[in-house]
């Protein structure tokens, strides 16, 4: 089990990690989309593991093969 799993962290720890990640992101990337913030909030609330959030974001932003051929 991951040390970052819901079972191994408190809500406060998850919120702090999320806030730090967003702060680092703000140094040189686009702001986090509201729908992506909702996914992070679901992790903070203990509804989704961070691995699930990560995979959802990868899937969302991955280019489809069709888009590469256009």
Coordinates of C-alpha atoms in Angstrom, one line a residue:
X1 CA 0.0 0.0 0.0
X2 CA 1.3 3.4 -0.9
X3 CA 2.4 5.8 1.8
X4 CA 0.2 8.3 0.1
X5 CA -2.9 6.1 0.1
X6 CA -6.1 7.3 1.8
X7 CA -5.6 4.7 4.5
X8 CA -2.1 6.0 5.3
X9 CA -2.9 9.8 5.3
X10 CA -5.2 12.2 7.0
X11 CA -7.5 14.6 5.2
X12 CA -5.2 17.4 6.4
X13 CA -2.1 15.8 5.0
X14 CA -3.8 15.2 1.6
X15 CA -5.0 18.9 1.5
X16 CA -1.5 20.1 2.4
X17 CA 0.1 18.0 -0.4
X18 CA -2.5 19.2 -2.9
X19 CA -1.9 22.9 -1.9
X20 CA 1.9 22.4 -2.3
X21 CA 1.5 20.8 -5.7
X22 CA -0.8 23.6 -6.9
X23 CA 1.7 26.2 -5.6
X24 CA 4.6 24.6 -7.5
X25 CA 2.4 24.3 -10.6
X26 CA 1.6 28.0 -10.4
X27 CA 5.3 28.9 -10.9
X28 CA 5.3 28.0 -14.6
X29 CA 2.2 26.2 -15.8
X30 CA -1.3 27.0 -16.7
X31 CA -3.7 27.3 -13.7
X32 CA -5.3 24.0 -12.7
X33 CA -8.6 23.6 -14.5
X34 CA -11.7 23.6 -12.2
X35 CA -12.6 20.0 -13.2
X36 CA -9.1 18.9 -12.3
X37 CA -9.4 20.7 -8.9
X38 CA -12.6 18.7 -8.4
X39 CA -10.6 15.5 -8.8
X40 CA -8.0 16.6 -6.3
X41 CA -10.8 17.5 -3.9
X42 CA -12.2 14.0 -4.2
X43 CA -8.7 12.7 -3.2
X44 CA -8.6 15.1 -0.3
X45 CA -12.1 13.9 0.8
X46 CA -11.0 10.3 0.6
X47 CA -13.1 9.4 -2.4
X48 CA -10.3 8.7 -4.9
X49 CA -6.8 7.4 -4.4
X50 CA -4.0 9.7 -5.9
X51 CA -3.2 6.9 -8.4
X52 CA -6.8 7.1 -9.7
X53 CA -6.6 10.9 -10.0
X54 CA -3.3 10.6 -11.8
X55 CA -4.6 8.1 -14.3
X56 CA -7.8 10.1 -14.9
X57 CA -5.7 13.2 -15.7
X58 CA -3.3 11.2 -17.9
X59 CA -6.3 9.9 -19.8
X60 CA -7.9 13.3 -20.1
X61 CA -4.8 15.1 -21.5
X62 CA -3.4 12.2 -23.6
X63 CA -3.7 13.0 -27.4
X64 CA -5.7 10.5 -29.3
X65 CA -4.0 8.8 -32.3
X66 CA -6.6 10.4 -34.6
X67 CA -5.6 13.9 -33.4
X68 CA -2.0 13.2 -34.3
X69 CA -2.9 12.4 -37.9
X70 CA -5.1 15.6 -38.4

